[in-house]
Coordinates of C-alpha atoms in Angstrom, one line a residue:
Chain A
M1 CA 62.0 99.5 148.5
T2 CA 63.3 96.6 146.9
T3 CA 59.9 95.0 146.8
L4 CA 58.7 97.7 144.2
L5 CA 61.5 96.5 142.0
A6 CA 60.9 93.1 142.4
R7 CA 57.3 93.3 141.5
A8 CA 58.0 95.5 138.4
E9 CA 60.4 92.6 137.2
E10 CA 57.5 90.0 138.0
E11 CA 55.1 91.9 135.8
A12 CA 57.4 91.9 132.9
P13 CA 57.3 89.0 130.8
T14 CA 60.4 87.7 129.1
G15 CA 60.1 90.1 126.2
A16 CA 57.2 87.8 124.3
A17 CA 54.0 90.0 123.3
P18 CA 51.4 88.2 125.6
G19 CA 48.7 86.0 124.1
R20 CA 50.5 86.0 120.5
P21 CA 51.6 82.5 119.4
R22 CA 55.2 81.9 119.2
L23 CA 55.0 80.7 115.3
A24 CA 53.1 83.7 113.8
R25 CA 55.8 86.0 115.8
S26 CA 58.7 84.1 114.4
A27 CA 57.4 84.1 111.0
S28 CA 56.5 87.9 111.1
R29 CA 60.3 88.3 112.1
W30 CA 61.5 86.3 109.1
R31 CA 59.3 88.5 107.1
R32 CA 60.9 91.5 108.4
V33 CA 64.5 90.3 108.0
G34 CA 63.5 89.3 104.3
V35 CA 62.2 92.5 103.6
R36 CA 65.3 94.4 105.0
I37 CA 67.6 91.9 102.9
L38 CA 65.6 92.5 99.9
A39 CA 65.9 96.2 100.1
T40 CA 69.5 96.3 100.9
G41 CA 69.8 94.1 97.8
V42 CA 67.9 96.5 95.9
L43 CA 70.0 99.6 96.9
L44 CA 73.1 97.5 95.9
A45 CA 71.7 96.9 92.6
L46 CA 70.8 100.4 92.3
W47 CA 74.2 101.3 93.1
Q48 CA 75.6 99.2 90.6
L49 CA 73.5 100.2 87.9
L50 CA 74.4 103.8 88.6
Y51 CA 78.0 103.1 88.5
S52 CA 77.3 101.2 85.1
L53 CA 75.6 104.0 83.6
Q54 CA 79.1 105.8 83.8
I55 CA 77.4 109.1 84.8
W56 CA 80.1 110.0 87.1
S57 CA 83.8 109.2 87.3
P58 CA 84.8 106.3 89.6
V59 CA 86.3 108.6 91.9
L60 CA 83.0 110.3 92.6
L61 CA 81.4 107.0 92.7
P62 CA 83.2 103.8 93.0
S63 CA 81.7 100.3 91.9
P64 CA 80.6 98.1 95.0
G65 CA 83.1 95.8 93.5
A66 CA 85.6 98.5 94.0
V67 CA 84.4 98.9 97.5
W68 CA 84.7 95.3 98.3
E69 CA 88.3 95.1 96.7
A70 CA 89.3 98.0 99.3
L71 CA 87.7 95.7 101.9
V72 CA 90.0 92.7 100.9
R73 CA 93.0 95.4 100.5
T74 CA 92.8 96.9 103.7
S75 CA 92.1 93.5 105.6
T76 CA 95.1 91.6 103.9
T77 CA 99.0 92.2 103.4
N78 CA 99.8 93.0 99.6
D79 CA 103.3 93.0 98.6
G80 CA 104.4 93.7 102.0
V81 CA 102.1 96.6 102.6
V82 CA 100.0 95.8 105.6
G83 CA 96.4 96.7 105.3
Y84 CA 95.7 100.6 105.4
Q85 CA 98.6 102.8 106.5
G86 CA 100.2 99.9 108.2
H87 CA 97.1 98.8 110.1
Y88 CA 94.0 96.3 109.1
L89 CA 90.7 97.7 108.8
I90 CA 89.7 95.8 111.6
D91 CA 92.5 97.2 113.8
H92 CA 91.4 100.5 112.6
L93 CA 87.9 99.9 113.8
G94 CA 88.7 98.0 117.1
I95 CA 91.2 101.1 118.3
S96 CA 88.0 103.5 117.1
L97 CA 85.7 101.4 119.1
G98 CA 88.0 101.6 122.2
R99 CA 88.3 105.4 122.1
I100 CA 84.2 105.7 121.8
G101 CA 83.9 103.1 124.7
L102 CA 86.3 104.9 126.7
G103 CA 85.1 108.3 125.9
S104 CA 81.4 107.2 126.4
L105 CA 82.0 105.7 129.8
F106 CA 83.5 108.8 131.1
G107 CA 80.8 111.0 129.4
V108 CA 78.1 108.8 130.8
A109 CA 79.4 108.6 134.3
A110 CA 79.7 112.4 134.2
G111 CA 76.4 113.0 132.6
L112 CA 74.7 110.5 135.3
V113 CA 76.4 112.6 138.4
V114 CA 75.6 116.1 137.0
G115 CA 72.1 114.8 135.9
L116 CA 71.2 113.4 139.3
L117 CA 72.6 116.6 141.0
M118 CA 70.4 118.8 138.5
G119 CA 67.4 116.6 139.3
T120 CA 67.7 116.2 143.1
L121 CA 68.9 119.9 143.9
P122 CA 67.0 122.6 142.2
W123 CA 70.0 125.3 142.8
V124 CA 72.4 123.1 140.8
R125 CA 69.8 122.8 138.2
V126 CA 69.6 126.6 137.8
V127 CA 73.4 127.1 137.8
V128 CA 74.5 124.1 135.7
E129 CA 71.5 123.7 133.1
P130 CA 72.6 126.7 130.7
W131 CA 76.2 125.4 130.6
V132 CA 74.9 121.8 129.7
T133 CA 72.9 123.3 127.0
F134 CA 76.1 125.3 125.9
L135 CA 78.1 122.2 125.8
R136 CA 75.4 120.7 123.8
T137 CA 75.4 123.0 121.1
L138 CA 78.9 123.2 120.6
P139 CA 80.2 121.4 117.4
P140 CA 83.4 119.0 118.6
L141 CA 85.3 120.2 115.8
A142 CA 85.2 123.9 117.2
Y143 CA 86.8 123.0 120.7
F144 CA 89.0 120.4 119.2
S145 CA 92.0 122.7 118.5
L146 CA 91.8 123.8 122.2
L147 CA 92.0 120.2 123.1
I148 CA 94.9 119.7 121.3
I149 CA 96.6 122.8 122.8
W150 CA 96.0 121.7 126.0
L151 CA 96.2 118.0 125.9
G152 CA 98.5 117.4 123.1
I153 CA 98.4 114.9 120.1
D154 CA 97.9 111.6 121.6
E155 CA 94.8 109.6 123.0
S156 CA 93.6 112.3 125.6
P157 CA 92.1 115.0 123.7
K158 CA 90.1 112.4 121.7
I159 CA 88.9 110.7 124.8
W160 CA 88.1 114.2 126.1
L161 CA 86.0 115.1 122.9
L162 CA 84.2 111.8 123.0
G163 CA 83.6 112.2 126.4
I164 CA 82.4 116.0 126.4
A165 CA 80.1 114.9 123.3
A166 CA 78.6 112.1 125.1
M167 CA 77.8 113.7 128.6
P168 CA 75.1 116.3 128.0
P169 CA 72.5 113.7 126.5
V170 CA 72.9 111.4 129.7
A171 CA 72.7 114.6 132.0
V172 CA 69.7 116.2 130.3
A173 CA 67.9 112.9 130.4
T174 CA 68.8 111.9 133.9
A175 CA 67.7 115.2 135.1
A176 CA 64.3 115.2 133.4
A177 CA 63.7 111.8 134.4
V178 CA 64.8 112.4 138.3
V179 CA 62.4 115.3 138.3
G180 CA 59.9 113.6 136.8
A181 CA 59.9 110.7 139.4
P182 CA 56.4 109.7 140.8
A183 CA 55.8 112.1 143.7
T184 CA 53.5 109.6 145.1
L185 CA 56.1 107.0 145.4
V186 CA 58.7 109.3 146.4
E187 CA 56.6 110.6 149.4
A188 CA 55.6 107.1 150.4
A189 CA 59.3 106.3 150.7
R190 CA 60.1 109.2 152.9
A191 CA 56.9 108.5 155.1
M192 CA 58.5 105.0 155.5
G193 CA 61.5 106.8 156.9
A194 CA 63.8 106.5 154.1
S195 CA 66.5 109.1 153.7
R196 CA 67.0 111.4 151.3
W197 CA 69.8 109.1 149.9
Q198 CA 67.8 106.0 150.2
T199 CA 64.9 107.3 148.2
T200 CA 67.3 108.5 145.4
I201 CA 68.9 104.9 145.1
S202 CA 66.0 102.8 145.5
V203 CA 62.9 104.9 144.2
V204 CA 64.0 107.9 142.0
L205 CA 66.7 106.1 139.8
P206 CA 64.7 102.7 139.3
S207 CA 62.0 104.9 137.8
A208 CA 64.5 107.0 135.8
L209 CA 66.3 103.9 134.6
P210 CA 64.1 104.0 131.0
E211 CA 64.9 107.7 130.2
I212 CA 68.4 107.4 131.3
S213 CA 69.0 104.3 129.0
T214 CA 67.6 106.1 125.9
G215 CA 69.9 109.2 127.0
V216 CA 72.8 106.7 127.2
R217 CA 71.9 105.3 123.8
L218 CA 71.9 109.0 122.3
A219 CA 75.0 109.7 124.0
V220 CA 77.0 106.8 122.4
G221 CA 75.5 107.6 119.2
I222 CA 76.7 111.1 119.6
A223 CA 80.0 110.0 120.5
Y224 CA 80.3 108.0 117.3
S225 CA 79.2 110.8 115.3
S226 CA 82.0 112.9 117.0
L227 CA 84.5 110.2 116.2
V228 CA 86.0 111.6 112.6
A229 CA 86.2 115.0 114.4
A230 CA 88.2 113.5 117.3
E231 CA 90.5 111.8 114.7
T232 CA 91.3 114.8 112.7
V233 CA 94.4 115.0 114.3
N234 CA 96.9 112.2 114.6
G235 CA 94.0 109.7 114.1
L236 CA 95.9 106.8 112.5
P237 CA 95.2 104.1 113.3
G238 CA 91.7 104.7 113.8
I239 CA 88.5 104.3 111.2
G240 CA 88.0 108.1 111.2
G241 CA 91.7 108.8 110.7
M242 CA 91.3 106.4 107.8
I243 CA 88.7 108.0 106.0
R244 CA 90.2 111.5 106.3
Q245 CA 93.4 110.1 105.0
A246 CA 91.7 108.3 102.3
Q247 CA 90.0 111.6 101.3
A248 CA 93.4 113.4 101.2
F249 CA 94.6 111.0 98.6
N250 CA 91.1 110.9 96.6
Q251 CA 90.4 107.3 97.5
S252 CA 87.0 107.4 97.3
D253 CA 86.6 103.6 97.7
V254 CA 88.2 103.3 100.9
V255 CA 85.9 106.5 102.1
I256 CA 83.0 104.7 101.4
L257 CA 84.3 101.5 103.2
G258 CA 85.2 103.2 106.4
L259 CA 81.5 104.8 106.4
F260 CA 79.9 101.3 106.0
A261 CA 82.3 100.0 108.8
I262 CA 81.0 102.8 111.3
G263 CA 77.6 102.4 109.9
I264 CA 77.2 98.6 110.5
S265 CA 79.2 98.7 113.8
G266 CA 77.0 101.5 114.7
L267 CA 73.9 99.5 114.2
L268 CA 75.8 96.6 115.9
I269 CA 76.6 98.8 119.1
D270 CA 73.1 100.2 119.4
A271 CA 71.5 96.6 119.1
A272 CA 73.8 95.6 121.9
L273 CA 72.8 98.6 124.0
R274 CA 68.9 97.7 123.3
A275 CA 69.7 94.2 124.5
V276 CA 71.3 95.5 127.6
E277 CA 68.4 97.9 128.0
R278 CA 65.7 94.9 127.8
R279 CA 67.6 93.4 130.5
V280 CA 68.3 96.3 133.0
V281 CA 64.7 98.1 132.4
P282 CA 62.3 94.9 131.2
W283 CA 59.3 96.9 132.5
R284 CA 60.2 99.8 130.1
G285 CA 57.1 100.9 127.8
R286 CA 54.9 98.9 130.4
A287 CA 55.0 101.2 133.5
Chain B
M1 CA 49.1 94.0 108.2
T2 CA 52.6 93.4 108.7
A3 CA 53.2 92.5 105.1
H4 CA 51.6 95.5 104.1
R5 CA 53.9 97.5 106.3
G6 CA 56.9 95.6 105.0
W7 CA 56.2 96.7 101.4
R8 CA 55.6 100.3 102.4
R9 CA 58.8 100.3 104.0
L10 CA 60.5 99.0 101.0
A11 CA 58.6 101.7 99.0
A12 CA 59.8 104.4 101.4
A13 CA 63.6 103.0 101.2
L14 CA 63.2 102.8 97.4
S15 CA 61.9 106.5 97.1
L16 CA 64.8 107.8 99.5
T17 CA 67.1 106.1 97.3
A18 CA 66.0 107.8 94.3
L19 CA 66.1 111.3 96.2
L20 CA 69.9 110.7 96.9
A21 CA 70.6 109.7 93.4
G22 CA 68.6 113.0 92.4
V23 CA 70.5 115.2 94.8
T24 CA 74.0 113.7 93.7
A25 CA 72.6 114.3 90.0
C26 CA 72.1 118.1 90.9
G27 CA 75.6 118.2 92.5
G28 CA 77.3 117.1 89.4
G29 CA 75.5 119.0 86.7
S30 CA 76.3 122.5 87.4
D31 CA 78.6 122.3 84.3
D32 CA 79.8 125.4 82.5
S33 CA 77.0 127.6 84.4
A34 CA 75.6 129.1 81.2
D35 CA 73.1 131.4 83.0
G36 CA 72.6 134.1 80.4
D37 CA 75.4 134.2 77.6
R38 CA 78.3 135.4 80.3
P39 CA 80.5 132.4 80.5
T40 CA 81.8 132.0 84.1
I41 CA 85.4 130.9 85.0
R42 CA 85.4 129.1 88.2
I43 CA 88.9 129.9 89.7
A44 CA 90.1 127.6 92.9
Y45 CA 92.7 129.5 95.0
Q46 CA 95.0 128.7 97.9
N47 CA 96.4 130.9 100.7
F48 CA 100.0 130.6 100.3
P49 CA 101.7 133.8 99.0
S50 CA 102.2 134.1 95.1
G51 CA 101.2 136.1 92.0
D52 CA 97.6 134.5 92.1
L53 CA 96.8 136.4 95.3
V54 CA 98.2 139.7 93.6
V55 CA 95.9 139.0 90.5
K56 CA 92.9 138.4 92.9
D57 CA 93.7 141.4 95.1
Q58 CA 94.1 143.7 92.1
G59 CA 91.0 142.5 90.2
W60 CA 93.1 142.2 87.1
L61 CA 91.5 139.3 85.6
E62 CA 88.2 140.7 86.0
D63 CA 89.6 143.7 84.3
A64 CA 91.2 141.7 81.4
L65 CA 88.0 139.6 80.7
P66 CA 85.1 141.8 81.3
D67 CA 82.8 139.6 79.4
Y68 CA 83.4 136.8 81.9
D69 CA 81.9 136.3 85.2
I70 CA 85.1 135.5 87.6
E71 CA 84.3 133.3 90.6
W72 CA 87.2 132.7 93.1
T73 CA 86.7 129.9 96.0
L74 CA 89.2 129.1 98.6
F75 CA 90.6 125.7 98.8
D76 CA 92.9 124.6 101.6
S77 CA 94.8 121.6 99.9
G78 CA 95.6 120.2 96.6
A79 CA 93.6 117.0 97.2
S80 CA 90.3 118.9 97.6
I81 CA 91.0 120.9 94.3
N82 CA 91.7 117.5 92.5
T83 CA 88.1 116.3 93.8
A84 CA 86.8 119.5 92.5
F85 CA 88.3 119.1 89.0
V86 CA 86.7 115.4 88.9
A87 CA 83.5 116.8 89.9
D88 CA 84.0 119.2 87.0
A89 CA 83.4 122.3 89.4
V90 CA 86.3 124.4 88.9
D91 CA 88.2 125.6 85.8
I92 CA 91.6 127.1 86.5
A93 CA 93.6 126.2 89.9
A94 CA 96.5 127.1 92.0
I95 CA 97.9 123.8 93.2
G96 CA 101.3 122.0 94.3
S97 CA 103.2 120.0 91.9
S98 CA 102.7 116.7 94.1
P99 CA 98.8 116.8 94.0
V100 CA 99.0 117.6 90.2
A101 CA 101.2 114.6 89.7
R102 CA 98.8 112.4 91.7
G103 CA 95.8 114.2 89.4
L104 CA 97.7 113.1 86.5
S105 CA 98.3 109.5 87.4
E106 CA 96.1 106.6 88.0
P107 CA 93.2 106.3 89.2
L108 CA 92.4 110.0 89.0
N109 CA 93.4 110.8 85.6
I110 CA 92.2 114.4 85.7
P111 CA 91.8 116.0 82.3
Y112 CA 93.9 119.3 83.3
Q113 CA 97.1 120.6 81.9
V114 CA 99.7 122.8 83.6
T115 CA 99.5 126.6 82.3
W116 CA 101.8 128.2 84.8
I117 CA 104.4 128.2 87.5
L118 CA 103.3 130.3 90.4
D119 CA 106.4 129.8 92.3
V120 CA 109.1 127.1 93.1
A121 CA 109.5 126.3 96.7
G122 CA 112.5 127.5 98.3
D123 CA 113.1 128.4 102.3
N124 CA 109.7 128.8 102.7
E125 CA 109.2 125.2 103.2
A126 CA 111.6 123.4 105.4
L127 CA 112.5 120.6 107.7
V128 CA 113.0 121.7 111.4
A129 CA 114.1 119.6 114.4
R130 CA 113.1 120.9 117.8
D131 CA 116.0 121.9 120.1
G132 CA 116.6 119.3 122.6
A133 CA 115.4 116.5 120.9
G134 CA 119.0 115.3 119.8
I135 CA 118.5 115.6 116.1
S136 CA 121.2 117.4 114.0
S137 CA 120.8 115.6 110.6
V138 CA 118.2 114.0 108.6
S139 CA 119.6 110.6 109.5
D140 CA 118.8 111.3 113.1
L141 CA 115.2 111.5 112.6
V142 CA 114.9 107.3 112.7
G143 CA 112.5 106.4 115.4
K144 CA 111.6 110.3 116.1
K145 CA 108.2 111.8 115.5
V146 CA 107.9 113.9 112.5
A147 CA 104.9 115.7 111.5
T148 CA 103.8 117.1 108.4
P149 CA 100.5 117.8 106.6
F150 CA 100.0 114.4 104.6
A151 CA 99.3 114.6 100.7
S152 CA 101.2 118.2 100.6
T153 CA 104.2 119.4 98.7
S154 CA 105.9 119.4 102.3
H155 CA 105.1 115.7 102.7
Y156 CA 106.4 114.8 99.4
S157 CA 109.5 116.9 100.2
L158 CA 110.2 115.1 103.5
L159 CA 109.9 111.8 101.8
A160 CA 112.5 112.8 99.5
A161 CA 114.9 114.4 102.3
L162 CA 114.4 110.8 104.1
D163 CA 115.2 109.1 100.9
D164 CA 118.4 111.2 100.1
A165 CA 119.7 110.3 103.5
G166 CA 119.3 106.9 103.3
V167 CA 116.2 106.7 105.9
D168 CA 113.4 104.2 105.2
S169 CA 110.1 106.2 105.8
S170 CA 109.0 103.3 107.9
Q171 CA 111.6 103.7 110.2
V172 CA 110.4 107.4 111.2
D173 CA 107.1 107.9 113.1
L174 CA 105.3 110.0 110.5
I175 CA 102.4 112.0 111.8
D176 CA 99.9 113.8 109.7
L177 CA 99.2 117.3 111.2
Q178 CA 98.0 120.5 109.9
P179 CA 100.2 123.5 110.3
A180 CA 98.4 124.9 113.2
D181 CA 98.1 121.6 115.1
I182 CA 102.0 121.2 114.3
L183 CA 102.8 124.5 116.4
A184 CA 100.7 123.3 119.2
A185 CA 102.3 119.7 119.4
W186 CA 105.6 121.3 119.0
T187 CA 105.3 123.9 121.9
R188 CA 104.1 121.0 124.0
G189 CA 107.2 118.7 123.0
D190 CA 104.7 116.2 121.5
I191 CA 106.8 115.9 118.1
D192 CA 110.6 116.0 117.3
A193 CA 110.7 117.4 114.1
A194 CA 108.3 118.9 111.2
Y195 CA 108.5 119.6 107.5
V196 CA 105.9 122.7 107.1
W197 CA 105.7 125.9 105.2
L198 CA 105.5 129.8 106.3
P199 CA 104.3 131.4 108.7
T200 CA 104.4 128.2 111.0
L201 CA 107.8 127.3 109.9
A202 CA 109.3 130.8 111.1
E203 CA 107.9 129.8 114.7
L204 CA 109.2 126.4 114.7
Q205 CA 112.7 128.1 113.5
D206 CA 112.9 130.2 116.8
S207 CA 113.1 127.0 118.7
G208 CA 114.6 124.5 116.3
T209 CA 117.4 123.8 113.7
T210 CA 116.5 123.9 110.1
L211 CA 117.8 120.4 108.7
T212 CA 117.0 120.9 105.1
T213 CA 114.8 123.1 102.9
S214 CA 113.0 122.7 99.7
A215 CA 115.6 125.1 98.1
E216 CA 118.2 122.5 98.8
L217 CA 115.9 119.5 97.7
A218 CA 115.4 121.5 94.3
Q219 CA 119.1 121.8 93.9
G220 CA 119.3 117.8 94.4
G221 CA 116.6 117.5 91.6
K222 CA 113.4 117.2 93.8
P223 CA 111.9 120.7 93.4
T224 CA 108.4 121.3 94.4
L225 CA 106.3 123.8 92.7
D226 CA 103.3 125.5 93.2
L227 CA 101.5 125.5 89.8
G228 CA 98.4 127.0 87.5
V229 CA 96.4 124.0 85.9
A230 CA 93.3 124.4 83.6
A231 CA 90.8 121.9 82.8
T232 CA 91.5 120.7 79.4
S233 CA 87.9 121.2 78.2
F234 CA 88.2 124.7 79.5
I235 CA 91.5 125.5 77.6
E236 CA 89.9 124.1 74.5
D237 CA 86.7 126.1 74.6
H238 CA 88.3 129.4 75.9
P239 CA 91.9 129.6 75.0
D240 CA 91.6 133.4 74.8
A241 CA 90.7 133.4 78.6
V242 CA 93.6 131.2 79.2
S243 CA 95.8 133.8 77.5
A244 CA 94.5 136.6 79.1
W245 CA 94.8 134.8 82.6
R246 CA 98.6 134.0 81.9
Q247 CA 99.3 137.7 80.9
V248 CA 97.9 138.7 84.3
Q249 CA 99.9 136.3 86.1
A250 CA 103.1 137.5 84.2
R251 CA 102.1 141.2 85.5
A252 CA 101.8 139.7 88.9
L253 CA 105.3 138.0 88.6
Q254 CA 106.8 141.3 87.3
L255 CA 105.1 143.3 90.2
I256 CA 106.9 140.9 92.9
A257 CA 110.3 141.2 91.0
D258 CA 109.9 145.1 90.4
D259 CA 107.9 146.5 93.2
P260 CA 108.1 143.9 96.1
D261 CA 106.3 146.2 98.6
A262 CA 103.3 146.8 96.3
A263 CA 103.0 143.0 95.8
A264 CA 103.5 142.3 99.8
A265 CA 100.7 145.0 100.6
A266 CA 98.5 143.1 98.2
V267 CA 99.5 139.6 99.4
G268 CA 99.3 140.8 102.8
R269 CA 95.7 142.0 102.5
Q270 CA 94.7 138.7 101.1
L271 CA 96.3 136.7 103.7
G272 CA 95.1 139.0 106.5
I273 CA 98.7 139.7 107.7
D274 CA 100.7 142.9 107.7
A275 CA 102.7 143.8 104.5
D276 CA 106.3 143.3 106.3
E277 CA 105.4 139.8 107.0
A278 CA 104.2 139.2 103.7
A279 CA 107.1 140.7 102.2
T280 CA 109.4 138.2 104.3
Q281 CA 107.1 135.5 103.0
L282 CA 107.4 136.3 99.5
S283 CA 111.1 136.9 99.7
Q284 CA 111.3 133.2 100.8
G285 CA 109.8 131.7 97.9
I286 CA 111.4 131.3 94.4
F287 CA 109.5 133.6 91.5
L288 CA 110.3 133.1 87.8
S289 CA 110.5 135.7 85.6
P290 CA 107.8 135.9 83.1
A291 CA 110.4 135.0 80.4
D292 CA 111.5 132.1 82.5
E293 CA 108.2 130.3 82.2
A294 CA 108.6 129.7 78.8
S295 CA 112.2 128.5 78.7
D296 CA 113.0 124.7 78.3
Q297 CA 113.7 124.4 82.1
W298 CA 110.2 125.0 82.8
L299 CA 107.1 125.0 80.7
G300 CA 108.8 125.4 77.4
G301 CA 107.8 127.0 74.2
A302 CA 106.9 126.5 70.5
D303 CA 109.9 123.7 70.7
G304 CA 108.0 121.3 73.0
P305 CA 107.2 120.7 76.3
G306 CA 109.9 122.1 79.1
N307 CA 111.6 120.1 81.7
L308 CA 108.8 120.6 83.9
A309 CA 107.1 117.4 82.5
A310 CA 110.5 115.4 83.8
N311 CA 109.7 117.1 87.4
L312 CA 106.2 115.8 87.4
E313 CA 107.4 112.4 86.1
D314 CA 110.0 112.2 89.0
A315 CA 107.5 113.1 91.4
A316 CA 105.0 110.5 90.0
R317 CA 107.6 107.8 90.2
F318 CA 108.3 109.1 94.0
L319 CA 104.8 108.6 94.7
A320 CA 104.4 105.3 93.2
D321 CA 107.5 103.9 95.1
Q322 CA 106.1 105.5 98.1
Q323 CA 102.8 103.6 97.3
Q324 CA 100.7 106.7 97.1
I325 CA 99.7 105.9 93.7
P326 CA 99.6 102.3 92.0
D327 CA 102.0 103.2 89.0
A328 CA 103.6 106.5 87.6
P329 CA 102.5 107.4 83.9
S330 CA 105.0 107.9 81.1
L331 CA 106.8 110.9 80.6
E332 CA 104.7 111.4 77.5
T333 CA 101.3 111.7 79.7
F334 CA 102.9 114.7 81.3
Q335 CA 104.6 116.4 78.4
D336 CA 100.8 116.1 77.2
A337 CA 99.7 117.9 80.4
I338 CA 101.9 121.0 79.6
Y339 CA 99.9 123.6 77.9
N340 CA 102.2 126.3 76.2
D341 CA 100.7 127.2 73.2
G342 CA 101.1 130.9 72.7
L343 CA 102.8 131.1 76.1
E344 CA 105.8 133.1 74.8
D345 CA 103.6 135.8 73.3
D346 CA 101.9 136.2 76.7
V347 CA 104.9 136.4 78.7
T348 CA 106.7 139.0 76.3
G349 CA 103.9 140.9 74.4
G350 CA 101.3 140.5 77.4
Q351 CA 102.4 143.8 79.6

């Protein structure tokens, strides 16, 4: 069984496209980075231009400078006021990322188990599938008030909400991938005397890994987009709570700052997950 | 090839930006809604018991202004109403005094004026401590968890109550919760006290002790009120409509005083609660008589703006002390923000 995996790893080169000179590759990468920086610069300039035209009140459209000032203000202590509502921006973000990490961890673990069961045992699939779909279509805000009643206002309802949001994509992706495992490989393994459990661990799971890893990336993204919902109740400190609070006090610059913090950290997290994916599933896209 | 793709990507990014800009432009552009020649009055209302709900229920404004289209929109907080005024999306609103104090201050500087006092918070907003939490006075709240909906009049009153008792608000664990969540957290024992309004308040009082009420704070010089405000541009363009609006509000206050059952039935229909409950809630607020609206204590009349301006300035200065706004504007700003032209005629002759 392990030889299969080993061969797959051998076949995968270390991430370089075969036959393409290293120099050209790095040049194209730099060009890509350049275009992105240029596009960001143009967007910022457009933003500043829109602001300078004074079409809207600064409350509706704060200037890039105001958002920058909000960044400085929320990251320092001014006149004894620590950051925003007693916490620095980085603490708000860190606490939220911790919640997302924990929620996603539980959600992904539960999704893996449910997905595996659904994929391997047809009757489980029949029973559970509608419930997973049901859960997937529920907007988090709709059931959050129930979680508050059941679990209180501290950390646990937030973690539960993020976990519930993260579970379905992993379960669906895992189940689909397990069902779609190459029948020839499974039969070969069985013929060589592998038990059902051994087949699942050594053949089915590795072949399902690429789809599972996509499911995990989706799940973390969904958990992230549920963050503001999870932090509507007693969300301070937390980046979602910060955005809500700033909304209540009409501090648009802080709202936009929070959106940037969420967006940029979301990009970084996705990049990190992709890097992990490349390590764990190097044969992705080449199978 | 890659360079090509890069440029195309850039073009796509730019067109997306243009699209976004276009969408926001549409959002801000829906000004005085001049479809046809019938002007529209866009009214923001909130679900707290007041004469405003009586007016809405009875359709009095529609009767009084047959040449106008009246558009009622429900808002759940003063902050969102302030945002709507900034976006020029409402003309007249029912809104609490502390959001108004904030709206008239930096950085919002909303061009609106106070046209009416819907009610003065009395026993319908109060600070309650949970039985068994070991709290018998406001000063016992040090180190305890106290919940209130932030940026509301209750939040303001809570900070004022702490201030009166000599408690620094940073010594108290303040939690931002909406009334429904306060009830849930209360029953689970997650919070020790809460400053909130009816009907949640009544349920808390069943298992708690009332420490102070907004009526007591009002006596101590920190009243919170529910106000009617109108955009300055709207007042300038349609003074007759504002006058008619005040007359129906006066009629509603008169009904609350003369025939509370009829008023409660109307308010109950709007809130989706039964008339008895609505009557209880109405009886706990303080409703001025129409003539009092124009008194020196409140909006004032021909002699100049009333004492309400000082209340609002107080509120703003307090918000500035609490670092919720950078600075409190001068008393003049608030006096200018009181619109009482012709108010005396509306509250006496209008019925």
